[in-house]
Structures are given as structure tokens and as C-alpha cells.
PDB file of C-alpha atoms and ligand atoms in Angstrom:
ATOM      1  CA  UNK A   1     -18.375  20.584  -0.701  1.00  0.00           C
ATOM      2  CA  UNK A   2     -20.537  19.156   2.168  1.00  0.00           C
ATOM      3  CA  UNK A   3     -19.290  15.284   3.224  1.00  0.00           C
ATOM      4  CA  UNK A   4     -21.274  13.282   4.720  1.00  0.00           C
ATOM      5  CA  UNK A   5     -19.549  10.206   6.278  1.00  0.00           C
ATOM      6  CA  UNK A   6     -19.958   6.523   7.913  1.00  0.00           C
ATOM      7  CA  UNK A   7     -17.357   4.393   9.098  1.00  0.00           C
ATOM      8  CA  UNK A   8     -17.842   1.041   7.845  1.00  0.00           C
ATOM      9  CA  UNK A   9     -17.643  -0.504  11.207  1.00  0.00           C
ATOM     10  CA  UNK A  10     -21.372   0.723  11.951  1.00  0.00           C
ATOM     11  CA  UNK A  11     -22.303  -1.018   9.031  1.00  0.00           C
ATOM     12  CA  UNK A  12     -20.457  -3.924  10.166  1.00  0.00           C
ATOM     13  CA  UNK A  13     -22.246  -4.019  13.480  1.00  0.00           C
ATOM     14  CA  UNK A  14     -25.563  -3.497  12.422  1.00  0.00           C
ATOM     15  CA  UNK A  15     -26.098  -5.613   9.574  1.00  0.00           C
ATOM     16  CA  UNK A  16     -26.336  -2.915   7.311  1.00  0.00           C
ATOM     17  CA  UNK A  17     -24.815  -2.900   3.664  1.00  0.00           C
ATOM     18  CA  UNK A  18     -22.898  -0.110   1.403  1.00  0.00           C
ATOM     19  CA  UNK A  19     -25.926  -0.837  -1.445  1.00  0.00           C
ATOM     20  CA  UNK A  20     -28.902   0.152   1.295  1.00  0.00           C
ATOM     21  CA  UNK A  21     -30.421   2.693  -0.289  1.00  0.00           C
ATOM     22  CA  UNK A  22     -31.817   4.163   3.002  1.00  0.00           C
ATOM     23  CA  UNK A  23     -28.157   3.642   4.228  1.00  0.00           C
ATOM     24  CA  UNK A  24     -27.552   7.199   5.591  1.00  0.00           C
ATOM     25  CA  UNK A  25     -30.848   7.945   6.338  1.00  0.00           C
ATOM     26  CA  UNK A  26     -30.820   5.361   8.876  1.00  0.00           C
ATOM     27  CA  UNK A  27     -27.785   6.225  10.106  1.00  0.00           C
ATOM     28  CA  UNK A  28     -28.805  10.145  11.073  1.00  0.00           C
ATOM     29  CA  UNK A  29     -31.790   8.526  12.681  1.00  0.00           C
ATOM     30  CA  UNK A  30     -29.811   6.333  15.205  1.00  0.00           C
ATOM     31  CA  UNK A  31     -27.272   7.477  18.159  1.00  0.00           C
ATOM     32  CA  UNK A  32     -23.770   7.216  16.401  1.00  0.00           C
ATOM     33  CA  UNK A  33     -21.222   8.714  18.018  1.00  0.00           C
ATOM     34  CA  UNK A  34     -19.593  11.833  16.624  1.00  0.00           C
ATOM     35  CA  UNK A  35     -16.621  10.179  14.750  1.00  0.00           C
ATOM     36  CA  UNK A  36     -18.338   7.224  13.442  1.00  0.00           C
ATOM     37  CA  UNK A  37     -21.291   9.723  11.263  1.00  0.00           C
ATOM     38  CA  UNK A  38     -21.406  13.448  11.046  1.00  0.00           C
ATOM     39  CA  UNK A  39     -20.548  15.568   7.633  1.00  0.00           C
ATOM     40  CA  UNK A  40     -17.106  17.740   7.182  1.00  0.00           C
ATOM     41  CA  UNK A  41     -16.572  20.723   4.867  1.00  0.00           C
ATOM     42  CA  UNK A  42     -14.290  20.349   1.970  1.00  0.00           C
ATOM     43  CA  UNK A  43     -12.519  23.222   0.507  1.00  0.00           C
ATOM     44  CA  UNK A  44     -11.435  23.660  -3.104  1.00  0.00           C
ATOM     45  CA  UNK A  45      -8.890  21.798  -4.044  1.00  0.00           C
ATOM     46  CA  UNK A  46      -8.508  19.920  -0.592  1.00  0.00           C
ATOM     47  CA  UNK A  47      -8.436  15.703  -0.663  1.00  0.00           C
ATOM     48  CA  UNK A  48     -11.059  14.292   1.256  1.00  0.00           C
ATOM     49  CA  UNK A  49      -8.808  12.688   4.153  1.00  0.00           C
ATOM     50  CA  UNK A  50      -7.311  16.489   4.423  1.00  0.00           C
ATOM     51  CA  UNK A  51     -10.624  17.862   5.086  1.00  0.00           C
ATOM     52  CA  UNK A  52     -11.209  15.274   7.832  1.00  0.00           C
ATOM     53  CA  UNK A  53      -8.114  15.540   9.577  1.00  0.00           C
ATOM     54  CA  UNK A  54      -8.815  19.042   9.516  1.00  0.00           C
ATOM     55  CA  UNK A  55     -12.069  18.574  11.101  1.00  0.00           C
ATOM     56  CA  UNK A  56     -10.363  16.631  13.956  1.00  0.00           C
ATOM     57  CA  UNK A  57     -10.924  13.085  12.664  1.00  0.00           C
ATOM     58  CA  UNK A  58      -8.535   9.935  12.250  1.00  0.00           C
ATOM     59  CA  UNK A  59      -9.004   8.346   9.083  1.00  0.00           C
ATOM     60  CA  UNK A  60      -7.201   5.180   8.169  1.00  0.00           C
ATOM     61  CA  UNK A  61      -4.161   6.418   5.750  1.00  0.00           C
ATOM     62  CA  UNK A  62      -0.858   4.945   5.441  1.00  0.00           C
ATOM     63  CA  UNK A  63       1.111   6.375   2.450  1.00  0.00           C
ATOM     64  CA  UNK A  64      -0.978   9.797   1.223  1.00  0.00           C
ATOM     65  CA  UNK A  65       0.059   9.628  -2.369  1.00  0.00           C
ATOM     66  CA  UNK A  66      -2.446   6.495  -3.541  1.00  0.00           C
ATOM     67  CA  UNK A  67      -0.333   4.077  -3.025  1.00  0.00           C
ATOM     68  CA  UNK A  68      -1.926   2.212  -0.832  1.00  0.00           C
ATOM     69  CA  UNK A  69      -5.602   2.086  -0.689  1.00  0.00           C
ATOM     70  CA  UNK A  70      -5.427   1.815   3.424  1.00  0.00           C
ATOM     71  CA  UNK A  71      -7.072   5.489   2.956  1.00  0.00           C
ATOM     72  CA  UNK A  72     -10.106   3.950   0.700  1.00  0.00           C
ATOM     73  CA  UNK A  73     -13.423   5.137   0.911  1.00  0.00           C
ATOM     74  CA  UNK A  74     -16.915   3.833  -0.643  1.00  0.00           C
ATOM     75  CA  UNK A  75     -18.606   7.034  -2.416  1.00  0.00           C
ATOM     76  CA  UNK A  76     -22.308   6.092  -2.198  1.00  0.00           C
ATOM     77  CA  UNK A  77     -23.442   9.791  -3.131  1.00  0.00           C
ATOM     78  CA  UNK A  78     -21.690  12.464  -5.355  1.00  0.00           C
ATOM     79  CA  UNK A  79     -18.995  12.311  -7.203  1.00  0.00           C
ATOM     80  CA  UNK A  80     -14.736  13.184  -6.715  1.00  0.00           C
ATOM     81  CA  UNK A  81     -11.767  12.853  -8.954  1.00  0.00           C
ATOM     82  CA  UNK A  82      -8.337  11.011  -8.521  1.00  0.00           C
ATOM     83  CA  UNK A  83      -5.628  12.777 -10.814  1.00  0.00           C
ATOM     84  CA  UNK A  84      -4.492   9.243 -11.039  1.00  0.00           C
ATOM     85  CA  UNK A  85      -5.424   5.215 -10.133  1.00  0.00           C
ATOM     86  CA  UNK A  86      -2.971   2.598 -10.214  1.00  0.00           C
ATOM     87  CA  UNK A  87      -4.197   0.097  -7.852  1.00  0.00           C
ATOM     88  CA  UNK A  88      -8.043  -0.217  -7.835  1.00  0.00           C
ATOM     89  CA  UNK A  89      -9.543  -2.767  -9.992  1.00  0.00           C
ATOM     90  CA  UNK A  90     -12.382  -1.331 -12.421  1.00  0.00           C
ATOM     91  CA  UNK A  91     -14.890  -3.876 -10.519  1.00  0.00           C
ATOM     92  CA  UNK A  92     -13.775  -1.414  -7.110  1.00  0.00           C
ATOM     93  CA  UNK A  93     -14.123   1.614  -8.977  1.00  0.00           C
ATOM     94  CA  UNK A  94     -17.489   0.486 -10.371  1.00  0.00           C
ATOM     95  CA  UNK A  95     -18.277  -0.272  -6.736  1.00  0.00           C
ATOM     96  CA  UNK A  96     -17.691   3.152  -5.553  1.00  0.00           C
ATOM     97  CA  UNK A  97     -14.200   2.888  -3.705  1.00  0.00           C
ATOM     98  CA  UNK A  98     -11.886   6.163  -4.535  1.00  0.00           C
ATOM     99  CA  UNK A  99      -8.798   6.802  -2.348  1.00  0.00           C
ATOM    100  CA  UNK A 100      -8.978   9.714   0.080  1.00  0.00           C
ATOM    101  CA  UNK A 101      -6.194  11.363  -0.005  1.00  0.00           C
ATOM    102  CA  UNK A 102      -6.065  11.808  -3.685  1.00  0.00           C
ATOM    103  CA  UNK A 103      -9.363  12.821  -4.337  1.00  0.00           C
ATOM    104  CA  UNK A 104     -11.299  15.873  -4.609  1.00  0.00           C
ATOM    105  CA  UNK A 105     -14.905  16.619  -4.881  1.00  0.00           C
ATOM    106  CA  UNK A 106     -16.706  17.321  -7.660  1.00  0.00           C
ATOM    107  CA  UNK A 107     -20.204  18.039  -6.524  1.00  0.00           C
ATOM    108  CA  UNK A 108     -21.471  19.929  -3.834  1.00  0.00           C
ATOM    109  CA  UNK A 109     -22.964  17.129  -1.608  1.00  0.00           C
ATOM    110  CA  UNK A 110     -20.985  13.672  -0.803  1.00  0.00           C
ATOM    111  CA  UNK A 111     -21.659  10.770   1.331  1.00  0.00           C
ATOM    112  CA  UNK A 112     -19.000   8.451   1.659  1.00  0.00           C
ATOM    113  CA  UNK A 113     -18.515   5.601   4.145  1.00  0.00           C
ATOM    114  CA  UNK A 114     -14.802   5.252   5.250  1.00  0.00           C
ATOM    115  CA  UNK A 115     -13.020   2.922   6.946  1.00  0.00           C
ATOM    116  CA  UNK A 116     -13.440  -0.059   4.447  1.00  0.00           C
ATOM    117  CA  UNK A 117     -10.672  -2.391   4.954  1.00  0.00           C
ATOM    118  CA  UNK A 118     -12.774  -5.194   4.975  1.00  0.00           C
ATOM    119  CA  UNK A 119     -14.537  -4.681   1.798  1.00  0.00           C
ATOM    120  CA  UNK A 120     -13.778  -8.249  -0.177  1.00  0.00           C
ATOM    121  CA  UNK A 121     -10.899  -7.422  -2.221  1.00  0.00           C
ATOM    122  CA  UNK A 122      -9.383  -4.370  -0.769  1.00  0.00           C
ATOM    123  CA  UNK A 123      -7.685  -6.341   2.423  1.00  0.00           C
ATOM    124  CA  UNK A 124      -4.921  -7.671  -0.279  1.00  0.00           C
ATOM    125  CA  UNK A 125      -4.516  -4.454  -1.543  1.00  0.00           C
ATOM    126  CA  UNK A 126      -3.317  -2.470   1.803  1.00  0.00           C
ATOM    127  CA  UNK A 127       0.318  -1.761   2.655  1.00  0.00           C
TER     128      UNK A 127
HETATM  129 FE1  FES B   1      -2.227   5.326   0.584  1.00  0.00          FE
HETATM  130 FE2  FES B   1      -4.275   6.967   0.240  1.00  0.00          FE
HETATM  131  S1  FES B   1      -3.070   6.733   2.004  1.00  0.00           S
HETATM  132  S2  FES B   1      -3.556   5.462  -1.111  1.00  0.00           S
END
């Protein structure tokens, strides 16, 4: 699967918000730096923060078995599976947020924003 991804801290800096619908599209118009935006390549049965690392990027984690949540991502495009959820609310899930290192993509294409410890709600949640 092809992963597009946005750290949350762009959005946070340019006014932007997880429900633009242009969101990404504005992002691959303006200059962000290399670790901030750019897409990975997810192989079968790989978890999303796997694939990242493995493309030479730091992703917030802390405990790698979904625990946590420090590892949670927004999925704005596509879809992946968690073999299991014990902390996000439904209202989170509804929103989007899936853990990282527990899930696995289940379409082709993915965009995902990462790096959303501040979301309201998640900040109580972390480790
Ligand atoms: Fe703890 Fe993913 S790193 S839930």
C-alpha cells in the first residue's frame, strides 16, 4: 500500500484542520520538508509505524502493542485494520484515529496525518 502522510504539527502551524477536504492537496503544493509530508510503501502484513521506521522516519510510539495511543494517527483517506482496540473511544474511531503500530492497510492508497497528540481527547490517553 502507498501512505501518504502529514505530521499534525503543519497543520498546527498553518491553520489548517484534519476535516479540510483539500487537506493534502495543499500540502503537496507547499515546501514541507521531507519528514513532515512525503508517502512510504507498506508491505503486506507490515503496521504502519513499521513501514515508516523502515523508510527512515521517527514516528511518535511509546509501547508498540496498542497500549498507548502515543503512536496514533488520523486516517483521512483509505482504510487499515487493528486486530484489536482497547483504548480509543468510538467518537476517536469515528474521527479517524487508528494506532500505528497495530494496524495494517487495507486499501491500496492511504493518507494519514501522524503526530496527533494534541487532538482533544487523545493527550489523556498517552502513556
Ligand atoms: Fe502504544 Fe502504538 S505505540 S499504542
Amino acid at each position: 500500500a502507498r501512505v501518504e502522510f502529514l505530521d499534525y504539527d503543519v497543520l498546527t502551524e498553518r491553520g489548517w484542520s484534519l476535516t479540510d477536504d483539500d487537506l493534502f492537496e495543499k500540502a503537496a503544493e507547499s515546501d514541507i520538508d521531507g519528514d513532515a509530508y512525503g508517502q512510504v510503501f507498506v508491505e503486506p502484513r507490515t503496521n504502519l509505524l513499521k513501514a515508516a521506521e523502515d523508510a527512515g522516519h521517527s514516528w511518535p510510539f511509546a509501547c508498540r502493542g496498542g497500549a498507548c495511543a502515543n503512536c496514533a494517527v488520523a486516517v483521512v483517506d483509505g482504510d487499515v485494520k487493528m486486530p484489536s482496540n482497547h483504548i480509543l473511544s468510538e467518537e476517536m474511531l469515528e474521527q479517524g484515529v487508528r494506532l500505528s503500530c497495530i494496524s495494517l492497510p487495507v486499501t491500496d492508497d492511504l493518507r494519514v496525518v501522524y503526530n496527533i497528540e494534541h487532538l482533544p481527547g487523545l493527550d489523556e490517553l498517552r502513556l
